[in-house]
Amino acid sequence: NKQSTMQDEFLTRCVVDPSSRTIYLYSSEGEEKEVVCETVDQFMNVLQFVRDTCNEDILSYASPL
């Protein structure tokens, strides 16, 4: 059964870039996603969610330019 041999994809790295209000998500399967926030409030809400749900060992912050 192919289903039983497949592993669930999981988040391996999350990079927060406050200067561009973007959060980059990297998965165990090599997928990359960008969450681009339109407003500061939206960014802060997403950031709070990320902080509440991500392990600290995979969360990092981009260096300001």
Tab-separated table of C-alpha atoms in Angstrom:
chain	number	residue	atom	x	y	z
A	1	ASN	CA	0.000	0.000	0.000
A	2	LYS	CA	1.617	3.220	-1.184
A	3	GLN	CA	-0.293	5.304	1.371
A	4	SER	CA	1.335	3.561	4.331
A	5	THR	CA	4.879	4.189	3.033
A	6	MET	CA	4.361	7.917	2.474
A	7	GLN	CA	5.495	10.251	5.235
A	8	ASP	CA	3.664	13.426	6.125
A	9	GLU	CA	5.267	16.627	4.923
A	10	PHE	CA	6.315	18.933	7.748
A	11	LEU	CA	7.808	22.374	8.274
A	12	THR	CA	11.598	22.334	8.527
A	13	ARG	CA	12.382	26.058	8.535
A	14	CYS	CA	10.565	29.354	8.906
A	15	VAL	CA	12.289	32.661	8.156
A	16	VAL	CA	10.637	35.946	9.122
A	17	ASP	CA	11.656	39.061	7.173
A	18	PRO	CA	10.112	42.089	8.931
A	19	SER	CA	11.489	44.611	6.415
A	20	SER	CA	9.478	43.078	3.553
A	21	ARG	CA	6.615	41.783	5.757
A	22	THR	CA	7.248	38.307	4.340
A	23	ILE	CA	7.454	34.916	6.022
A	24	TYR	CA	9.234	32.111	4.177
A	25	LEU	CA	8.212	28.520	4.900
A	26	TYR	CA	10.319	25.501	3.915
A	27	SER	CA	9.022	21.923	4.041
A	28	SER	CA	10.599	18.502	4.445
A	29	GLU	CA	9.653	17.776	0.813
A	30	GLY	CA	11.592	20.779	-0.542
A	31	GLU	CA	8.539	22.985	-0.999
A	32	GLU	CA	8.988	26.708	-0.427
A	33	LYS	CA	6.130	29.105	0.289
A	34	GLU	CA	6.096	32.851	0.821
A	35	VAL	CA	3.468	34.576	2.935
A	36	VAL	CA	3.529	38.238	1.911
A	37	CYS	CA	1.518	40.523	4.176
A	38	GLU	CA	-0.124	43.667	2.828
A	39	THR	CA	-0.266	45.584	6.114
A	40	VAL	CA	1.662	45.767	9.370
A	41	ASP	CA	-1.398	44.466	11.253
A	42	GLN	CA	-1.661	41.463	8.957
A	43	PHE	CA	2.055	40.777	9.351
A	44	MET	CA	1.827	40.989	13.136
A	45	ASN	CA	-1.122	38.551	13.181
A	46	VAL	CA	0.710	36.034	10.993
A	47	LEU	CA	3.890	36.483	13.039
A	48	GLN	CA	1.989	35.787	16.263
A	49	PHE	CA	0.521	32.626	14.724
A	50	VAL	CA	3.988	31.482	13.592
A	51	ARG	CA	5.473	32.129	17.038
A	52	ASP	CA	2.628	30.203	18.687
A	53	THR	CA	2.826	27.182	16.378
A	54	CYS	CA	6.456	26.804	15.222
A	55	ASN	CA	9.224	25.206	17.227
A	56	GLU	CA	11.853	27.789	18.150
A	57	ASP	CA	14.617	25.664	16.601
A	58	ILE	CA	13.186	26.139	13.077
A	59	LEU	CA	12.230	29.820	13.451
A	60	SER	CA	14.716	32.492	12.421
A	61	TYR	CA	14.711	36.121	11.380
A	62	ALA	CA	16.249	37.658	8.259
A	63	SER	CA	18.979	40.212	8.883
A	64	PRO	CA	18.032	43.783	8.023
A	65	LEU	CA	19.806	45.216	4.996
